[in-house]
Short mmCIF file of C-alpha atoms and ligand atoms in Angstrom, two decimals:
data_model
loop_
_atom_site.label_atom_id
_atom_site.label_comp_id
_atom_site.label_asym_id
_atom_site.label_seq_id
_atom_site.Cartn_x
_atom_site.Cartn_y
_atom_site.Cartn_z
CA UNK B 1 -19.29 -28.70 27.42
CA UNK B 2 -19.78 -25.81 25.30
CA UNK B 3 -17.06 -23.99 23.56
CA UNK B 4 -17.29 -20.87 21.22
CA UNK B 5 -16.55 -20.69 17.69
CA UNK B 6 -14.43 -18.93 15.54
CA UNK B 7 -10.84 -18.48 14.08
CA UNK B 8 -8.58 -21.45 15.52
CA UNK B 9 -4.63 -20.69 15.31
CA UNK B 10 -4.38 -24.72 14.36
CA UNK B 11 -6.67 -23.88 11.42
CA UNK B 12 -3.94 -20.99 9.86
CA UNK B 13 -2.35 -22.25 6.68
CA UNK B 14 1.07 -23.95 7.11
CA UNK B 15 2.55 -26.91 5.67
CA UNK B 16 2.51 -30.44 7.47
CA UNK B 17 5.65 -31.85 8.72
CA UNK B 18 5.98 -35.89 9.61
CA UNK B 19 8.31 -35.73 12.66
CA UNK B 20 11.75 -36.81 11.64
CA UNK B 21 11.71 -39.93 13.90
CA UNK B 22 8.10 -41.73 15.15
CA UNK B 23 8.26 -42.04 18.99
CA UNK B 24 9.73 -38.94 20.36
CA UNK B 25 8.21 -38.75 23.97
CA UNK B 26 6.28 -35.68 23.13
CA UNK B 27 4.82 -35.09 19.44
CA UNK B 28 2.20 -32.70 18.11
CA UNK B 29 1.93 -30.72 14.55
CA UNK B 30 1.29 -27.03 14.60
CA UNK B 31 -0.81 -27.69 11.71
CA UNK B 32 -3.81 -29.88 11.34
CA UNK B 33 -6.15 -31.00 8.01
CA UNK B 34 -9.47 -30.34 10.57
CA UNK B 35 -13.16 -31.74 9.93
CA UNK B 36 -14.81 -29.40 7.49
CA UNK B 37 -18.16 -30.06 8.39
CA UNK B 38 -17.07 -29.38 11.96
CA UNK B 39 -15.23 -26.52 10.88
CA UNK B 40 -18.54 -24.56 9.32
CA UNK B 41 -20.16 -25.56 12.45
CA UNK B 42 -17.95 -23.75 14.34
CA UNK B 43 -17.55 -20.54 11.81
CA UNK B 44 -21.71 -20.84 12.51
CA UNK B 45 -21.58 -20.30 16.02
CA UNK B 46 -20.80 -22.59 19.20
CA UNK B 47 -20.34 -25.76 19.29
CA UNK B 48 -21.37 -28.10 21.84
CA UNK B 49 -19.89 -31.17 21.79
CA UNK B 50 -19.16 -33.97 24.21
CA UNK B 51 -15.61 -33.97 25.13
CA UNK B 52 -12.82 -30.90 24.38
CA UNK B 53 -9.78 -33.18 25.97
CA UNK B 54 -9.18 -36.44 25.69
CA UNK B 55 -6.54 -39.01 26.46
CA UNK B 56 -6.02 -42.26 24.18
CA UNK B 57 -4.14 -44.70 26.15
CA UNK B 58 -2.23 -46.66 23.84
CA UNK B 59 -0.67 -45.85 20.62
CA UNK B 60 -1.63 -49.17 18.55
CA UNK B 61 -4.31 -49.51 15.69
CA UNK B 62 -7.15 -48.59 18.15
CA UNK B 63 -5.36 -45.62 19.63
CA UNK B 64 -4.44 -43.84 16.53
CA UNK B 65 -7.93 -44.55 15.01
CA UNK B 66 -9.33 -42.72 17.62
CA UNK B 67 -6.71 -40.16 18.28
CA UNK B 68 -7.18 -39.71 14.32
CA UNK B 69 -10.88 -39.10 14.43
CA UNK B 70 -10.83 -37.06 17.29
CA UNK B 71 -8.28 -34.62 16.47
CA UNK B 72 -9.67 -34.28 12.90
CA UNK B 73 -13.00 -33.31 15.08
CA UNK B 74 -11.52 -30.30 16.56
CA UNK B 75 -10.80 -32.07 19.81
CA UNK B 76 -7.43 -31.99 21.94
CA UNK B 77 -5.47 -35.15 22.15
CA UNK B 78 -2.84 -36.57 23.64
CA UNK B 79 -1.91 -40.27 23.06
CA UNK B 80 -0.31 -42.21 26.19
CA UNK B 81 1.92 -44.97 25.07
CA UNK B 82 4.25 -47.19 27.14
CA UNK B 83 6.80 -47.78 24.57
CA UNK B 84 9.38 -45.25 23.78
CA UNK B 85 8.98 -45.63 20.34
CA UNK B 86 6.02 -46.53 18.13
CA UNK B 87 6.42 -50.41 17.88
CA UNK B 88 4.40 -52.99 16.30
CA UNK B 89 4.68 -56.44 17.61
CA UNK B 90 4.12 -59.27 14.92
CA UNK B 91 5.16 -58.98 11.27
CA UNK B 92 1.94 -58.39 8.63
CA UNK B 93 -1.74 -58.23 9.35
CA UNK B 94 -4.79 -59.04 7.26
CA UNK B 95 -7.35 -56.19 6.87
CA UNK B 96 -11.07 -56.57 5.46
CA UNK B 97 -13.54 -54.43 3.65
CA UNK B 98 -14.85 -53.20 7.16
CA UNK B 99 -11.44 -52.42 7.91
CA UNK B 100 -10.45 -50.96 4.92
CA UNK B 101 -13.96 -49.07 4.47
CA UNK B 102 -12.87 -47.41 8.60
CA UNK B 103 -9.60 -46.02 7.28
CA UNK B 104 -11.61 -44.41 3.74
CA UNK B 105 -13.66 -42.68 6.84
CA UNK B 106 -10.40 -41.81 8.94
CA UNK B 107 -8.97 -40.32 6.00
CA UNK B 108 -5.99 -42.58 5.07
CA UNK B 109 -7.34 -45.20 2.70
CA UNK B 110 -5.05 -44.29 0.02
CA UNK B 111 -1.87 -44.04 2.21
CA UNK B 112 -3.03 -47.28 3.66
CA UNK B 113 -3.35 -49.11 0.30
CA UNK B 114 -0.15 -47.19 -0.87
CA UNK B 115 1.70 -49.08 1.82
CA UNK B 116 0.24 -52.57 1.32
CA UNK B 117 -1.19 -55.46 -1.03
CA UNK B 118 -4.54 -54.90 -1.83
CA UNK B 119 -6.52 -58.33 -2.79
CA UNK B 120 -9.66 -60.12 -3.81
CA UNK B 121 -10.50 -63.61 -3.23
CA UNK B 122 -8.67 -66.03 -0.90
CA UNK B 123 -6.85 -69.70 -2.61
CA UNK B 124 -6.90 -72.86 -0.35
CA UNK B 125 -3.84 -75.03 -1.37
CA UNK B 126 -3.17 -78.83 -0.39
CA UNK B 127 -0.22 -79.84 1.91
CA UNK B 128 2.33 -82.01 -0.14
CA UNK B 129 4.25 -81.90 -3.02
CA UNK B 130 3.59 -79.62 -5.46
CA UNK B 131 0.80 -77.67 -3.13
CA UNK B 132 -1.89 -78.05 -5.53
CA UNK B 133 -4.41 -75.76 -5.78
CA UNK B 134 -7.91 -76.71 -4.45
CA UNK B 135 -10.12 -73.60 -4.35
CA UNK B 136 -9.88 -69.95 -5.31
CA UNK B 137 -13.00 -67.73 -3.85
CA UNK B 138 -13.84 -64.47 -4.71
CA UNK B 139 -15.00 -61.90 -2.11
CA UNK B 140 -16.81 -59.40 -3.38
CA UNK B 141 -17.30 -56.17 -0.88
CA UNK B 142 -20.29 -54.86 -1.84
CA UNK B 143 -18.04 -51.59 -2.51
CA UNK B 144 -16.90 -51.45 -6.42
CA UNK B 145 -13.96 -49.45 -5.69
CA UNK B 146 -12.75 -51.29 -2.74
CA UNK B 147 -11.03 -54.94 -2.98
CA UNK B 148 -12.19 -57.52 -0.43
CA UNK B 149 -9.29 -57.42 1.79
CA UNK B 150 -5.33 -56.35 2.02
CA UNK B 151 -2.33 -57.30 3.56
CA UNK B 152 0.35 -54.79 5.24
CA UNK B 153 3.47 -54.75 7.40
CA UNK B 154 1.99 -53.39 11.02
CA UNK B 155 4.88 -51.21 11.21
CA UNK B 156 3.71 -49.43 7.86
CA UNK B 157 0.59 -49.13 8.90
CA UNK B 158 1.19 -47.99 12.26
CA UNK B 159 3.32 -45.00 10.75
CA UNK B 160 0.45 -43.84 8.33
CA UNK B 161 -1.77 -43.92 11.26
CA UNK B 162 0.65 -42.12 13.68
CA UNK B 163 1.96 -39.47 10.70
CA UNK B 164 -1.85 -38.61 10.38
CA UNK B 165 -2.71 -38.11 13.93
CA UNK B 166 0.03 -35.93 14.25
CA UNK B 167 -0.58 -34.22 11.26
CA UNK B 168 -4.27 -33.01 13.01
CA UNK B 169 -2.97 -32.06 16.30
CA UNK B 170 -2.95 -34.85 18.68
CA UNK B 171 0.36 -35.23 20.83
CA UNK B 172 2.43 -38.30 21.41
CA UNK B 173 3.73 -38.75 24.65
CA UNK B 174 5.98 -41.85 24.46
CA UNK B 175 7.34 -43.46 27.36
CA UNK B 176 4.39 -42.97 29.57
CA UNK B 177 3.50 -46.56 30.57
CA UNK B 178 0.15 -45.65 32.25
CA UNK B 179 -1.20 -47.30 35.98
CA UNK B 180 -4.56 -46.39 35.75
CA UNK B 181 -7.11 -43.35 35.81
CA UNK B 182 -8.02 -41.33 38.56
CA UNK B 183 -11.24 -39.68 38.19
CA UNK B 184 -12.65 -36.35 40.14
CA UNK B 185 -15.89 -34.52 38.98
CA UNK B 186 -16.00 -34.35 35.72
CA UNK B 187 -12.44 -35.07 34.66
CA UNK B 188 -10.08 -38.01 34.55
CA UNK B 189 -6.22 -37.94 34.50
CA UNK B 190 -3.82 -40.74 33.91
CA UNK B 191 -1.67 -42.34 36.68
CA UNK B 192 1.81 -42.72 35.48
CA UNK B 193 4.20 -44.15 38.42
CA UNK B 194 3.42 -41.46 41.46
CA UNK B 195 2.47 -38.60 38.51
CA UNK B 196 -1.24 -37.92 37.81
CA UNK B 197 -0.86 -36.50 33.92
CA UNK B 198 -3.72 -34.58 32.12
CA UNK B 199 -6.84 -33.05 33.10
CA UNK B 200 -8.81 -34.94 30.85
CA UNK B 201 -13.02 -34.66 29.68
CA UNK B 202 -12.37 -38.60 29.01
CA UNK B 203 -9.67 -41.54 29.09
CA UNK B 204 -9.58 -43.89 26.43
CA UNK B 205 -7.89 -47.45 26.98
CA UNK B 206 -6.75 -48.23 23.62
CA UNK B 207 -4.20 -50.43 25.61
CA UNK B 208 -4.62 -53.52 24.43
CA UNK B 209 -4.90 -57.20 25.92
CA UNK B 210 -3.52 -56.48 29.20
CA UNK B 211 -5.16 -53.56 29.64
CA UNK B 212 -4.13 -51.08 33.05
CA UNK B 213 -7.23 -48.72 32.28
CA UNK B 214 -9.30 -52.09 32.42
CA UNK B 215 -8.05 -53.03 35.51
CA UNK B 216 -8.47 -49.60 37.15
CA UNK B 217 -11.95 -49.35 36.57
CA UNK B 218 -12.44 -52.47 37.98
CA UNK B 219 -13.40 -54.45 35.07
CA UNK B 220 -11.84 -57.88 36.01
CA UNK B 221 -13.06 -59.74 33.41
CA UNK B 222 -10.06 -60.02 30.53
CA UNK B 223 -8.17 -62.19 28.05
CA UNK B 224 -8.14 -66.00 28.23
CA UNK B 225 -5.65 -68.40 26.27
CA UNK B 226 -7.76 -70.22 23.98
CA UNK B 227 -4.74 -73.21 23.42
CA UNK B 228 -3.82 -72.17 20.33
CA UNK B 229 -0.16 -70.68 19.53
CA UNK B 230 0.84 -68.97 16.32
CA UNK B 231 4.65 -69.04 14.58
CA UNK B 232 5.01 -66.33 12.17
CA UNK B 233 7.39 -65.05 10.21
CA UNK B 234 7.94 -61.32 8.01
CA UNK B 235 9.03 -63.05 4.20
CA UNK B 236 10.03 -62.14 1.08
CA UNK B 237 6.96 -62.49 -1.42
CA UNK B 238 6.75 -64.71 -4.57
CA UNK B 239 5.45 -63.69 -7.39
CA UNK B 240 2.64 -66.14 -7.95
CA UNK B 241 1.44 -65.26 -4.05
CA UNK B 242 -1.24 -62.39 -4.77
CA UNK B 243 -3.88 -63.43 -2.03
CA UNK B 244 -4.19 -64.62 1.21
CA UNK B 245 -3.40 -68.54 0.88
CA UNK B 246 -4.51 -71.30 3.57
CA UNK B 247 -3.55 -74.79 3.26
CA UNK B 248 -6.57 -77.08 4.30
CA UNK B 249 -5.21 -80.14 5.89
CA UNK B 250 -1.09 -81.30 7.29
CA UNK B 251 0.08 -80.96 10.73
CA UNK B 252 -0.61 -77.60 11.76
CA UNK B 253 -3.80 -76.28 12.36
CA UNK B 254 -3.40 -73.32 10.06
CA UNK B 255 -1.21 -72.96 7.92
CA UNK B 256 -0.72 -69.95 4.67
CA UNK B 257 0.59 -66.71 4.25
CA UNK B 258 -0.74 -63.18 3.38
CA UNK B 259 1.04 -60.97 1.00
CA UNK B 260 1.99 -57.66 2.41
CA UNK B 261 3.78 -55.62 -0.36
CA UNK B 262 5.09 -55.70 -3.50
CA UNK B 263 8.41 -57.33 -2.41
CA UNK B 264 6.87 -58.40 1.46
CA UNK B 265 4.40 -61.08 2.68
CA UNK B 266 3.77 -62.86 5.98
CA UNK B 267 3.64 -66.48 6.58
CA UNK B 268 2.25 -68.44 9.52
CA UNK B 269 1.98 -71.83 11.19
CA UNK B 270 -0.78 -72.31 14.10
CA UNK B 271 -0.24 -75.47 16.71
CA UNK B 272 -1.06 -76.04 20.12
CA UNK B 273 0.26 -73.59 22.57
CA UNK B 274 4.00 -74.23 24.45
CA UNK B 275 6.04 -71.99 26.36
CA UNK B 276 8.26 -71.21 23.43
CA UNK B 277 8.29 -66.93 24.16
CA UNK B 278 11.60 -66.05 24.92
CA UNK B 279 12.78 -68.58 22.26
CA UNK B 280 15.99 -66.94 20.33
CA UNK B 281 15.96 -65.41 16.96
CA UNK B 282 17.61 -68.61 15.41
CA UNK B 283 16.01 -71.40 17.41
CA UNK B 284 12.45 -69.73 16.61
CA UNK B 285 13.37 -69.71 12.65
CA UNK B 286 14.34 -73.41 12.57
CA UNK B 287 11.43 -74.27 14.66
CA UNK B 288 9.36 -72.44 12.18
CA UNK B 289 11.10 -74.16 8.95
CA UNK B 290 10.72 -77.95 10.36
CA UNK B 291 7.12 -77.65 11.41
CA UNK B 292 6.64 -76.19 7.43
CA UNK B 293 8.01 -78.98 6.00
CA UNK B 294 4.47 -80.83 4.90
CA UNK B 295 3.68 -77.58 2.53
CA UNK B 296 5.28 -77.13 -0.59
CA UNK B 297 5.16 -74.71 -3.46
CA UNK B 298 5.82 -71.06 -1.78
CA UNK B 299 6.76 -72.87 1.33
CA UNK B 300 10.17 -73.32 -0.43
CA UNK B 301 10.93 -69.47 -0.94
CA UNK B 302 9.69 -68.79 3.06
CA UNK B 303 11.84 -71.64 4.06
CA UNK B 304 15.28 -70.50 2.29
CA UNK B 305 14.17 -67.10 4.29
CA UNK B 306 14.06 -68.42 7.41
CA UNK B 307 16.82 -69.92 7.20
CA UNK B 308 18.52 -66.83 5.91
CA UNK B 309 17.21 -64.84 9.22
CA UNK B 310 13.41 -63.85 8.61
CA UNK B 311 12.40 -62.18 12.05
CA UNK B 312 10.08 -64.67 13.43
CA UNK B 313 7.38 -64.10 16.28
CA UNK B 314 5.95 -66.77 18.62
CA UNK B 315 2.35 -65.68 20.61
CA UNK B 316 -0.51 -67.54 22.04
CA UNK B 317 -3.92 -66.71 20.69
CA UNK B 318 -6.90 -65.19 22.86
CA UNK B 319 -10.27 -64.52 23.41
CA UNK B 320 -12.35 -62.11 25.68
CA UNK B 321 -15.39 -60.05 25.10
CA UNK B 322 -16.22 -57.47 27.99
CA UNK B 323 -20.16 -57.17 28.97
CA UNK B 324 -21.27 -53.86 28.16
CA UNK B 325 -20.85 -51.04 30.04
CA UNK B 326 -17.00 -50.62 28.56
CA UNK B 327 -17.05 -47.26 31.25
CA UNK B 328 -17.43 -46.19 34.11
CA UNK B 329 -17.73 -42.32 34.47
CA UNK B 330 -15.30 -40.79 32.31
CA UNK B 331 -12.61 -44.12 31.45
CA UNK B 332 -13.41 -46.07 28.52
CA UNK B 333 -12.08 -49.34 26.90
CA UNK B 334 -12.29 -50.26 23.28
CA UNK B 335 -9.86 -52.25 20.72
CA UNK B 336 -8.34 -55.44 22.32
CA UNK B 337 -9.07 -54.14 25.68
CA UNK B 338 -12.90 -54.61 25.26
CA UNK B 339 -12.12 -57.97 23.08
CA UNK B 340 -9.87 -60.23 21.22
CA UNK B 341 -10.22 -63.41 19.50
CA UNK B 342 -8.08 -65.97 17.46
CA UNK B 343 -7.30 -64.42 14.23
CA UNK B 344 -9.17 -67.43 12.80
CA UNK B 345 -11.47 -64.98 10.11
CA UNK B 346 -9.29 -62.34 10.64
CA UNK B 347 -11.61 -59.47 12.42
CA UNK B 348 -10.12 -58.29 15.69
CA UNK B 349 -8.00 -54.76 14.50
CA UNK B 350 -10.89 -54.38 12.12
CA UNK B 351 -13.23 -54.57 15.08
CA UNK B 352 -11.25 -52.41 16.90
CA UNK B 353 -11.34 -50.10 14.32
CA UNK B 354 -15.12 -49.84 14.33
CA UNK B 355 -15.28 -49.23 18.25
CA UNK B 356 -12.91 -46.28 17.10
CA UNK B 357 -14.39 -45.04 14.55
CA UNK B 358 -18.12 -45.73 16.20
CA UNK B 359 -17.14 -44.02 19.76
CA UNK B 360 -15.56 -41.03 18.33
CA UNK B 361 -18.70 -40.54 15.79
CA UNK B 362 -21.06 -40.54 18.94
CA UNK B 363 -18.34 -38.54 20.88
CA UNK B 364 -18.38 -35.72 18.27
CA UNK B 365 -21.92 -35.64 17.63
CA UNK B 366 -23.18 -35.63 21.10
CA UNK B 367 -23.65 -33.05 23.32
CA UNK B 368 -22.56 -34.45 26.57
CA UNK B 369 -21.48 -37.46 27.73
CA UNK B 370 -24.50 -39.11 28.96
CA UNK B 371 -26.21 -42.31 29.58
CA UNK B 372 -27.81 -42.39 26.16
CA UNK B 373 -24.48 -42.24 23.96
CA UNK B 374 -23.01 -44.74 25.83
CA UNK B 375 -26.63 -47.12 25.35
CA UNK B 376 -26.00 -46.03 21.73
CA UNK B 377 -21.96 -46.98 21.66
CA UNK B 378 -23.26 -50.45 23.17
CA UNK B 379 -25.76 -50.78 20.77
CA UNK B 380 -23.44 -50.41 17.79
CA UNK B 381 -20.75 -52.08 19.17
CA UNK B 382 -21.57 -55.51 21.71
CA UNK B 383 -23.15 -57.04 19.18
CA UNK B 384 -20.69 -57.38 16.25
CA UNK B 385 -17.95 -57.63 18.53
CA UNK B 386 -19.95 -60.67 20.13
CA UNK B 387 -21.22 -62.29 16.64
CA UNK B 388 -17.01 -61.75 15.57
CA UNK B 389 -15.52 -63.79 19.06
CA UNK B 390 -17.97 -66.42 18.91
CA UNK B 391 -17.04 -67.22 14.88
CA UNK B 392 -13.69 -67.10 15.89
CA UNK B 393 -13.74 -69.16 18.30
CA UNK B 394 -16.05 -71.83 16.49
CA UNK B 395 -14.05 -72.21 13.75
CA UNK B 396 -10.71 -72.45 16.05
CA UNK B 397 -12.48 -75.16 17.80
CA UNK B 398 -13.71 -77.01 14.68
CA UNK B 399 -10.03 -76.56 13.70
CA UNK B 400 -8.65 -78.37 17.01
CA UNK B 401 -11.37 -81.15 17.36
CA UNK B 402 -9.57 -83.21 14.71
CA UNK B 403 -13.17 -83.67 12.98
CA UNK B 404 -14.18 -82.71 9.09
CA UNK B 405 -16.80 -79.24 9.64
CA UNK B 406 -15.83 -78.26 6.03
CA UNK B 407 -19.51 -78.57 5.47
CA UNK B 408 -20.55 -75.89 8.37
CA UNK B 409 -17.59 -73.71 7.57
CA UNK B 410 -19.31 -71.75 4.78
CA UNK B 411 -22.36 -70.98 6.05
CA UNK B 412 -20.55 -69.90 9.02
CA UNK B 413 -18.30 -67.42 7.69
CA UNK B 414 -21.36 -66.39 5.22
CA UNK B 415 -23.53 -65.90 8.16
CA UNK B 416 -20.22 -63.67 9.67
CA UNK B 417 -20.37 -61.88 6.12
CA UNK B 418 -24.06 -60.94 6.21
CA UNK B 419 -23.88 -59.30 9.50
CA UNK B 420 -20.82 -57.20 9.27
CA UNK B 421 -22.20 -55.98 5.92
CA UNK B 422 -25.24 -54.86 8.08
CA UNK B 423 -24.54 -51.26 9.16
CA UNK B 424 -23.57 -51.10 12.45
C1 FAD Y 501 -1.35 -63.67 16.15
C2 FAD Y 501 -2.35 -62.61 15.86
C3 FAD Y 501 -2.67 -62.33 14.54
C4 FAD Y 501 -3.64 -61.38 14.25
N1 FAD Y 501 -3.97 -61.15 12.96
C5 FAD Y 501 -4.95 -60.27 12.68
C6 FAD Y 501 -5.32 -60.04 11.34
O1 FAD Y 501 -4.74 -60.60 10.41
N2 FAD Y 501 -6.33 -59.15 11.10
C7 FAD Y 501 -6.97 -58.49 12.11
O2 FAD Y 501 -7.91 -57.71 11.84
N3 FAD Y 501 -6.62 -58.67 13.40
C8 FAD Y 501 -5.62 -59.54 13.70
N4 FAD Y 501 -5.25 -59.72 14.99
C9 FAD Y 501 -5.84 -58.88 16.04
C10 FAD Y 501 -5.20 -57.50 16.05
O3 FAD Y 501 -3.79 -57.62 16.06
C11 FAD Y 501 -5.66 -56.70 17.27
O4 FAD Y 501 -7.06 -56.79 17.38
C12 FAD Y 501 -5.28 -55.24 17.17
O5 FAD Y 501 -3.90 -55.10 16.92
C13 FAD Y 501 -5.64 -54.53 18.47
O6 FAD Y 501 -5.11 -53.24 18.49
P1 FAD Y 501 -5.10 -52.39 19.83
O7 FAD Y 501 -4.61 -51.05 19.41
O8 FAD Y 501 -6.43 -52.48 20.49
O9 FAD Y 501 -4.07 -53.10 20.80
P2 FAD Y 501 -2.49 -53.19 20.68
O10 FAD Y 501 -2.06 -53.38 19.27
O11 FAD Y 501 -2.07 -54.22 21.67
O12 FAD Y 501 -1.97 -51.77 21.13
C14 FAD Y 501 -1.98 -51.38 22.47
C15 FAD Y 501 -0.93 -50.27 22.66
O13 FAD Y 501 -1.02 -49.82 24.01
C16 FAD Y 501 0.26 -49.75 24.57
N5 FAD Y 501 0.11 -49.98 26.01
C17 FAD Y 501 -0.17 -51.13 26.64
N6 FAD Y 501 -0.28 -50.93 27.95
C18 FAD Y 501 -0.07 -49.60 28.15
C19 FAD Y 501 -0.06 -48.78 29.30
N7 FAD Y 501 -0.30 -49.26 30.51
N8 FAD Y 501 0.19 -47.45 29.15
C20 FAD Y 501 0.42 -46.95 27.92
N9 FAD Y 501 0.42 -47.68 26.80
C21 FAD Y 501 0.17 -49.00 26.91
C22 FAD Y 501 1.05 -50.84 23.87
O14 FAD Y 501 2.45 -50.60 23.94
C23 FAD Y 501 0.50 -50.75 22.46
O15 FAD Y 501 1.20 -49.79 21.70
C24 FAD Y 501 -4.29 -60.68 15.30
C25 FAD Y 501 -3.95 -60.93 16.64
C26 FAD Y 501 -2.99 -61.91 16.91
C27 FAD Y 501 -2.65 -62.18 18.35
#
């Protein structure tokens, strides 16, 4: 698709307004902060570029990565989400370098690290009283002005991600629970109810586990329980809690907490999986407090939280990795649609954030959309997303075999380490 260059009316000087509330069924900024190198490109002369139209499915990490990218790349976007409002299920996440090093590209590193708790180094405590301290490890990132990892509330970061992709252009259109795609030549539009909405150069399915885009492209392959089921809870933080802390050893399977704020951190106990999802707001905080009773130390603060009515949220953990091709014709999948895994190293919103920030590079670099760039997407993308599930799920299995693998844990995650610092 070709389109000519020249004076764009979303390039005129104005100030930047955050809308007043997130979630609004239809969003977009008159003003945008566009790509400068695109930007010269275009004041050169046309520019030829793959897609001028796109639809993001989804408005979670994924989604407003790559409604972020895009928009910033001159492209039109709207971004299809279910919900009314932008929601974030789950209290805090953990984010590494490779994450943190995707939102320094997307332009919001130091909104993201405004919001959160910035770290190095991880401490493994025993359970019991007084929680001793067995380990501390230091991560170093291989980038000297980025820390090895960071906690933040999702709902913070989904904001900075939203108020950004807003900021550039793209539109939210909340309430829009999407069916599926329905593609003619050369353009894709997205079923919602009876309704086809959008004429579109491409669909992305940035919609997560259970995926509709998935399923109307026919991919049936999709998330499996793996038997593991996570408690967590959104806590106040103590003082002496500055870095991601695991217990190693007590009843649960994993058991710490990752500081999220100044004042915020999260806290979680993993066990097998039961049918506990519709358990109520005060059952699911006991539940929570009882099973924490072998761990001491900051355990004490999170329990007197819990027990003064800390949100807590009950989910089962997953894992899925799609064969590649993630398309067909003009539909893509990426984020937790393509994969997911148990959060067991922490990697799957960071992965999704390199199929974001990886698809939209090739999207806004290539002339058409074409057998090669999606080879090339593959290329960068299968593999990590492969060597990321299958750690994942090797250490949650070492974890649930009741056996001692602290001996093949290092090298494992070291091995991880090695090839995510690769460039993808
Ligand atoms: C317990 C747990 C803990 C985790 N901890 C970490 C961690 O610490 N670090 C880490 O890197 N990763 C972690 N992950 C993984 C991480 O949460 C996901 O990989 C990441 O959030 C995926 O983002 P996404 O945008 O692809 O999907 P989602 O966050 O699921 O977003 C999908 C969006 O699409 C919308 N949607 C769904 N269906 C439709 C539809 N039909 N039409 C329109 N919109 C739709 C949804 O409402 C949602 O807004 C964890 C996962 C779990 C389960």
């Amino acid at each position: 698709m070709r389109r000519e260059g020249g004076t764009s009316s979303c390039c005129r000087p104005r100030r930047c307004r955050s809308p007043a509330r997130w979630g609004r069924r239809s969003t977009r900024s008159p003003c945008s902060e566009r790509d400068p190198i695109r930007i010269s490109r275009e004041r050169g002369g046309s520019v030829v570029t793959a897609v001028q139209h796109v639809a993001v499915v989804g408005a979670g990490i994924t989604g407003l990565a790559t409604a972020i990218a895009l928009a910033r790349g001159g492209v039109e976007v709207d971004i299809i989400e279910a919900s009314e409002e932008l929601t974030t299920v789950g209290s805090g996440i953990s984010l590494q370098a490779n994450a943190l090093q995707a939102f320094a590209h997307l332009g919001v590193w130091d909104q993201v690290r405004r919001e959160g708790y910035p770290f190095d180094g991880l401490v493994l405590r025993l359970p019991g009283p007084g929680a001793d301290v067995i380990s501390r490890r230091e991560e170093p990132t291989g980038a000297s002005d980025m820390p090895s990892a960071m906690g933040i509330p999702r709902a913070a970061l989904a904001r900075v991600l939203f108020d950004r992709a807003i900021a550039l252009g793209a539109r939210g259109r909340f309430g829009m629970r999407a069916a599926g795609v329905e593609q003619r030549a050369g353009a894709a539009s997205v079923r919602v109810g009876e309704e086809l909405i959008g004429t579109y150069d491409l669909v992305i399915g940035a919609d997560g586990l259970h995926s509709a885009v998935r399923e109307s492209i026919g991919i049936e392959a999709g998330p499996e329980p793996t038997g593991m089921g996570i408690w967590r809870a959104f806590v106040g933080r103590p003082s002496e809690v500055t870095t991601t802390e695991l217990y190693y050893g007590g009843p649960a399977y994993i058991a710490g907490y990752t500081p999220t704020s100044e004042s915020s951190m999260y806290a979680f106990l993993v066990f097998d999986t039961e049918k506990r999802f519709q358990t109520p707001p005060d059952e699911a905080a006991r539940i929570m407090a009882e099973r924490s009773l072998a761990y001491s130390g900051p355990w004490e603060a999170i329990r007197a939280d819990l027990a003064g009515g800390a949100a807590v949220n009950y989910t089962w953990f997953t894992s899925h990795l799609l064969d590649a091709p993630w398309h067909v014709d003009r539909a893509v999948v990426i984020g937790d649609a393509a994969h997911s895994c148990p959060p067991t190293i922490a990697q799957g919103a960071a992965q999704s954030l390199e199929d974001a920030v990886s698809l939209t590079d090739l999207l806004l670099s290539a002339e058409r959309l074409d057998e090669s760039m999606w080879e090339e997407f593959y290329r960068r993308r299968v593999g990590r997303a492969r060597a990321v599930v299958d750690a994942s799920m090797q250490l949650a299995e070492w974890q649930r075999d009741g056996e001692d693998h602290s001996h093949e844990m290092p090298e494992l995650i070291a091995g991880l380490g090695r090839r995510l610092a690769e460039s993808a």
